[in-house]
Coordinates of C-alpha atoms in Angstrom, one line a residue:
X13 CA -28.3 -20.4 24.7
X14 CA -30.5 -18.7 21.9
X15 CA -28.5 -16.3 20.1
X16 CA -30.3 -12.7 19.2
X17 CA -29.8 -9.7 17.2
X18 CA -29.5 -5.9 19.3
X19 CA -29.4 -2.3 17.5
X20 CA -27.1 -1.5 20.7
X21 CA -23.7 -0.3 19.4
X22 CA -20.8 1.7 21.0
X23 CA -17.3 3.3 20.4
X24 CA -14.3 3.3 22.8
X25 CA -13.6 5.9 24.6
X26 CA -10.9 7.4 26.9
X27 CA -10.3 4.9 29.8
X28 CA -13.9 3.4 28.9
X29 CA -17.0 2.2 26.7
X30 CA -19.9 3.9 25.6
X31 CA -22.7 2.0 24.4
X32 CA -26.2 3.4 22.6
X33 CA -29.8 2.1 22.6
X34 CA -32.3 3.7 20.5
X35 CA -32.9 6.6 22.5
X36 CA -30.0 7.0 25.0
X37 CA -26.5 6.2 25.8
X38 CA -24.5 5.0 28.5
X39 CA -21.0 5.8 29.0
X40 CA -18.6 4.1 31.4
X41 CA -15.4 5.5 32.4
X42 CA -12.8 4.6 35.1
X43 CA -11.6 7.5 36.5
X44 CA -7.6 8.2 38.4
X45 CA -9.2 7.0 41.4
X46 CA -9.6 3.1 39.5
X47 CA -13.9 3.6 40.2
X48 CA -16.2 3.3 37.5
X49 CA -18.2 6.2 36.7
X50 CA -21.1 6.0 34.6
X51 CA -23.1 8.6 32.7
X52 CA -26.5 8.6 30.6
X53 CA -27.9 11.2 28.7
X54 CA -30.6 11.3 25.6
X55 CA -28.9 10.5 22.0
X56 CA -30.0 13.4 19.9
X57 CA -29.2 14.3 16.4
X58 CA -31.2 14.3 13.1
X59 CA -31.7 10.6 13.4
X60 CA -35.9 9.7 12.8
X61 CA -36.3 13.6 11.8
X62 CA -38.2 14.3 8.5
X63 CA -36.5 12.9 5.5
X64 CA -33.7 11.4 7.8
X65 CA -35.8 8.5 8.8
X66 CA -35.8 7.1 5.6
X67 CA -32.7 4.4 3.6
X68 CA -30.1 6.8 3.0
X69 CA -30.7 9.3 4.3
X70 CA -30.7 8.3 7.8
X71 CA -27.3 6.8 6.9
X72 CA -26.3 10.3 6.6
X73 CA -27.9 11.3 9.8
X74 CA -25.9 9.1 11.6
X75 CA -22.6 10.2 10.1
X76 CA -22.9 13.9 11.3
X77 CA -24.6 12.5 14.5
X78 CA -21.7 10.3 15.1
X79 CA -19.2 13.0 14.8
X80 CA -20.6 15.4 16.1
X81 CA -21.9 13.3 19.6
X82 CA -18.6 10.8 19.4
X83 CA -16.8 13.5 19.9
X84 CA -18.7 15.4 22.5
X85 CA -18.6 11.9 24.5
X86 CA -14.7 11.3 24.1
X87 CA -14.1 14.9 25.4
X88 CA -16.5 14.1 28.4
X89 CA -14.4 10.6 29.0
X90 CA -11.5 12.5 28.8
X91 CA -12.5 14.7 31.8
X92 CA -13.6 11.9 33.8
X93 CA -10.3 10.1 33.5
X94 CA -8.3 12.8 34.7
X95 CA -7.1 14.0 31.1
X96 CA -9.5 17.0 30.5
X97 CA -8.3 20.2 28.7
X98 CA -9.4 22.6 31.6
X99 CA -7.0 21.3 34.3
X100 CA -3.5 22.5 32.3
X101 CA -2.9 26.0 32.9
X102 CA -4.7 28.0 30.2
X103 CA -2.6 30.5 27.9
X104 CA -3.5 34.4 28.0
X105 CA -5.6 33.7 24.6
X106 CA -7.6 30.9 26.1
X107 CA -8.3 31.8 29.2
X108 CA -9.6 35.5 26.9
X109 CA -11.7 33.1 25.1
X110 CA -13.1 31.5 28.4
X111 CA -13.3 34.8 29.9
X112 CA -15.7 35.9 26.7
X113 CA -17.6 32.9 26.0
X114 CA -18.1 30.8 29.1
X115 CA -19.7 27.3 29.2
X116 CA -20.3 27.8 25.3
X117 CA -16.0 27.1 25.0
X118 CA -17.1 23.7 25.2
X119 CA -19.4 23.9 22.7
X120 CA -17.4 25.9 20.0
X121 CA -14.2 23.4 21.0
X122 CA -16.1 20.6 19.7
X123 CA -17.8 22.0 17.0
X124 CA -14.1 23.1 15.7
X125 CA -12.8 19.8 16.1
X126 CA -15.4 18.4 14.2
X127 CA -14.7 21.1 11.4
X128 CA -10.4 20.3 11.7
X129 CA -11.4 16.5 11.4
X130 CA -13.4 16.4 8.7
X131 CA -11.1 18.9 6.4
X132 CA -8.1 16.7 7.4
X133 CA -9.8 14.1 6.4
X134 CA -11.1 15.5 3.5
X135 CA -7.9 16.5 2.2
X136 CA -6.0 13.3 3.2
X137 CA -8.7 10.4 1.7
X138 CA -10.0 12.4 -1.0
X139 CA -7.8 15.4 -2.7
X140 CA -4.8 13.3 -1.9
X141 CA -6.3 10.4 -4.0
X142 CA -7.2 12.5 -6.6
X143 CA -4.5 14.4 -6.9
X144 CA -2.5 11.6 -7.2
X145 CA -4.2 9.8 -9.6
X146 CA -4.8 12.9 -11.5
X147 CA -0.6 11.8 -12.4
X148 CA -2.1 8.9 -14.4
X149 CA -5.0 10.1 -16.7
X150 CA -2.6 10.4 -19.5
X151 CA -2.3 6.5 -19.3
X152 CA -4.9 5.2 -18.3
X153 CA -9.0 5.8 -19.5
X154 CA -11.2 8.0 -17.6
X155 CA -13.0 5.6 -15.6
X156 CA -10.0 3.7 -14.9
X157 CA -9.2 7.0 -12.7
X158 CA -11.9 6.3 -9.8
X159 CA -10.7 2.9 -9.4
X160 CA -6.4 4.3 -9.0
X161 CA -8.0 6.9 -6.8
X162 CA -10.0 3.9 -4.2
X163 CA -6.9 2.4 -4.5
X164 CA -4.8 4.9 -3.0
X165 CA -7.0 5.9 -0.9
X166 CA -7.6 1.7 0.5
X167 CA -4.0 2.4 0.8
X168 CA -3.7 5.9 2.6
X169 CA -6.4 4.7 5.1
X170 CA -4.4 0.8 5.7
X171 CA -1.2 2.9 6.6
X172 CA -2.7 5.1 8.9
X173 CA -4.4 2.6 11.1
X174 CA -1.3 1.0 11.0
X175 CA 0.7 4.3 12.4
X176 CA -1.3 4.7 14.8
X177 CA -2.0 1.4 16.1
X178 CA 1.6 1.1 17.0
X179 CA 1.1 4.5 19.8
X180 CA 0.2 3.1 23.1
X181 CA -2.4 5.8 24.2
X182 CA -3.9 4.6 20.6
X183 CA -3.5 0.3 21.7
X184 CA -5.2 1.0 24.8
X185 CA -8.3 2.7 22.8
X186 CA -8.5 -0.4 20.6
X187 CA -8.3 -2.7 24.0
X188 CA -11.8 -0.8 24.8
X189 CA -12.5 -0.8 21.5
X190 CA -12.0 -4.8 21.9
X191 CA -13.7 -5.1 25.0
X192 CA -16.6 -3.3 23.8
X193 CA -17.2 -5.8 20.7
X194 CA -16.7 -8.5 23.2
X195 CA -19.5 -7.6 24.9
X196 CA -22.0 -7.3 22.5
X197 CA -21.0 -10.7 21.4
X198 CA -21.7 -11.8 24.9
X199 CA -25.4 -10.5 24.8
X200 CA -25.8 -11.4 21.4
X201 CA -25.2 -15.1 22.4
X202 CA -27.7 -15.0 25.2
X203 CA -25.3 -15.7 28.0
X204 CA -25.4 -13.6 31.2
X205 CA -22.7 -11.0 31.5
X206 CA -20.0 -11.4 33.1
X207 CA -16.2 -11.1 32.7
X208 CA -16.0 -14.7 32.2
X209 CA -18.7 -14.6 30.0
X210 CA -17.1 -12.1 28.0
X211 CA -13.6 -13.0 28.1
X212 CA -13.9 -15.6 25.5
X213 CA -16.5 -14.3 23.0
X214 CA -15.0 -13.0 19.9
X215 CA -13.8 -9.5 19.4
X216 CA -14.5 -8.9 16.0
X217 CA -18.0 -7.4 14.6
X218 CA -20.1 -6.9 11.8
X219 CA -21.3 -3.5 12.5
X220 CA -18.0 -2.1 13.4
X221 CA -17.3 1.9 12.6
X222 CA -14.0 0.2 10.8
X223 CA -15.9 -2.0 8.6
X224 CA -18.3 1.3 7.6
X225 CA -15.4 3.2 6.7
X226 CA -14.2 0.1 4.5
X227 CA -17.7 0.1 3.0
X228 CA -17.5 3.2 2.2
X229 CA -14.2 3.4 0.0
X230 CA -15.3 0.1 -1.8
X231 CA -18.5 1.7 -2.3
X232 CA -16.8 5.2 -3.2
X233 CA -14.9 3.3 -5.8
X234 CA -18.1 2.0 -7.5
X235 CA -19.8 5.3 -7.2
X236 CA -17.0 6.8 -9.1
X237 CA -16.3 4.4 -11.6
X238 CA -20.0 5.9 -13.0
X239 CA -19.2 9.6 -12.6
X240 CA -16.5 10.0 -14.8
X241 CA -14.3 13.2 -15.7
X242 CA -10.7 13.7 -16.6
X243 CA -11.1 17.7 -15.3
X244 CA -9.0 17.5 -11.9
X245 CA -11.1 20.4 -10.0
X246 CA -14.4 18.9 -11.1
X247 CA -13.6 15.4 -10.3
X248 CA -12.4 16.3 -6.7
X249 CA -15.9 18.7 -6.1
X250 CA -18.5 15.6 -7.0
X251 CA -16.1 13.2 -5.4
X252 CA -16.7 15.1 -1.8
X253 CA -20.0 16.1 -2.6
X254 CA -20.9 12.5 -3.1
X255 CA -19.6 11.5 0.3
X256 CA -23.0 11.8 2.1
X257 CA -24.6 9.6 -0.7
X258 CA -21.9 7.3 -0.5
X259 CA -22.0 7.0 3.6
X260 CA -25.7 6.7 3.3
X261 CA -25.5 3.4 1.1
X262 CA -22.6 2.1 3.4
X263 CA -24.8 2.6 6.7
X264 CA -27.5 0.8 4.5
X265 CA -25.2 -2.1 3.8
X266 CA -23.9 -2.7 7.7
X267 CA -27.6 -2.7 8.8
X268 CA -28.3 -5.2 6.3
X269 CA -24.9 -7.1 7.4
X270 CA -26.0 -7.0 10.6
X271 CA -29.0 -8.8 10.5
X272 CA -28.1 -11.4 8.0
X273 CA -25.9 -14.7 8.6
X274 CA -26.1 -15.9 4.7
X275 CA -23.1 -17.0 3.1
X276 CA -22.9 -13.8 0.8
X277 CA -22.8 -11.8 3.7
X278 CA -19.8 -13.5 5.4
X279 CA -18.1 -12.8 2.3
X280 CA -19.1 -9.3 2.0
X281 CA -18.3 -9.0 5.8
X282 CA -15.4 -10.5 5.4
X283 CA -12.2 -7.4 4.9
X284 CA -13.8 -5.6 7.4
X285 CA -13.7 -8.0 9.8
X286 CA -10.0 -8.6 9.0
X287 CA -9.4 -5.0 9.4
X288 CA -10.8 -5.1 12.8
X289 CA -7.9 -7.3 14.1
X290 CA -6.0 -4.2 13.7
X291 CA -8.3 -1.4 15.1
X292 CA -9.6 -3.7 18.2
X293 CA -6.8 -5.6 20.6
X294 CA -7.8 -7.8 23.6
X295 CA -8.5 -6.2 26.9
X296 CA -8.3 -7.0 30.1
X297 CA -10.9 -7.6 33.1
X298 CA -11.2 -4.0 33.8
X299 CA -11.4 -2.7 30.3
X300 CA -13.9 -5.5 29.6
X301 CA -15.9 -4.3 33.3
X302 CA -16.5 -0.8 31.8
X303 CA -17.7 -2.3 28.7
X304 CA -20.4 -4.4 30.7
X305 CA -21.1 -1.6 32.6
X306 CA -21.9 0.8 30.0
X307 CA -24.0 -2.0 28.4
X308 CA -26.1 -2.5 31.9
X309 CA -26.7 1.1 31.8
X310 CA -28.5 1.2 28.0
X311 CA -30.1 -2.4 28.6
X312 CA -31.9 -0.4 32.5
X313 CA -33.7 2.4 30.4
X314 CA -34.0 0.2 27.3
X315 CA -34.7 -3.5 27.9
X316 CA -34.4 -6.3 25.4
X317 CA -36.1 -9.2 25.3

């Protein structure tokens, strides 16, 4: 079999896969009743809009768009597995906000939770670093302060996958997670699929969201290492203010990764991949069903050749 490159990349989602072509997604999810229900819509965002279609910056674009549609889709997947928010009983404040708002709840949930998740993690990957390594800059130089900070924050991030790898609503993500990998493998090889197909093929891959977070603190630690300053408040506003930059350069360097089997680039590739044994876990047929499913969906509207 001829092995080939695809752009198509997914995320794991609540009881199922989603997987993304160039223009639209597919999302399978098995629902209480054990069927398979798929869903495609357009993939929007500020992806291939003015400046966002250029290096950089469209590494940017596809970190908001990520967020913002990730989590739009693992809402949706959670309704269609029987876990939505709107079947619990609502409380007198909620079901006021329902009341006022209407269909735009949905809208202002998600937009909230994308607010919430990026000030948590804000404050635990970056002010946390800093602050702690603000504890050393009376023994150690200025620039020496970026590289404590990455550091702590390699460390802060290695701890947390590891909390919550060990929750079983959490595994059973990663088993998608694992699945979905799998399958892209399995395409990527050239060989029909097919649970059997995809059973085997490996569950690790290059253009992982776990790797890109990786790339991103190594790259935030060489960023920083060049903006120096021992003033705490100033070193924590151009270290978050950098963040776009810095996620723009990481996206550059998976797409790069992605498309490149040189010996550098297995090196380079390398942590991530290691990293991925913990955020991915083997699934079984079923999982690895939605996973091929979701991927039949993208490959009917966008073919590959």
């Amino acid at each position: 079999m001829s092995e080939k490159r695809t752009n198509i990349g997914g995320q794991a989602v609540i009881e199922g896969v989603m997987m993304r072509g160039k223009k639209i997604y597919a999302m399978a999810v098995r629902n209480p009743d054990g069927e398979i229900v798929i869903e495609k819509k357009d993939w929007g965002g500020l992806g291939k809009k003015g400046i966002f279609k250029y290096p950089i910056f469209r590494g940017m674009a596809a970190f908001v768009d990520s967020l913002v549609s990730g989590t739009k889709i693992l809402m949706r997947s959670a309704e269609i597995a029987g876990e939505g928010w709107e079947e619990e009983e609502l409380s007198p404040f909620e079901q006021w906000l329902t009341d006022k708002l209407g269909d735009k709840i949905n809208d202002i949930l998600i937009y909230f939770s994308v607010f919430l998740s990026l000030v948590l993690g804000m404050g635990l990957f970056f002010v946390l670093p800093v602050a702690i390594g603000n504890l050393f800059k009376s023994v150690v130089p200025t620039w020496g302060l970026g590289i404590i900070e990455g550091l702590i924050r390699i460390g802060i991030f290695l701890a947390y996958l590891w909390l919550i790898s060990r929750m079983k609503e959490i595994r059973r993500v990663f088993q998608y997670h694992g699945a979905e990998h799998k399958t892209i493998a399995c395409f990527e090889s050239g060989k029909e699929l097919t649970v059997e197909n995809v059973r085997p093929c490996t569950r690790l891959h290059k253009r992982c969201g776990t790797s890109f977070l990786l790339f991103v603190m190594l790259i935030s630690m060489v960023v920083f290492f060049f903006v120096r300053t021992d003033v705490f408040l100033l070193r924590l506003v151009t270290r978050i203010c950098l963040v776009p930059f810095i996620a723009g350069i990481s996206y550059e360097v998976i797409r790069w990764a992605g498309k490149s089997e040189s010996g550098f680039v297995k090196v380079v590739s390398a942590p991530g991949l290691c990293l991925q044994k913990l955020t991915t876990a083997e699934p079984d047929d079923g999982q690895i069903e939605c996973a091929i499913a979701a991927m039949k969906g993208v490959l009917e509207d966008e073919p590959e050749e």
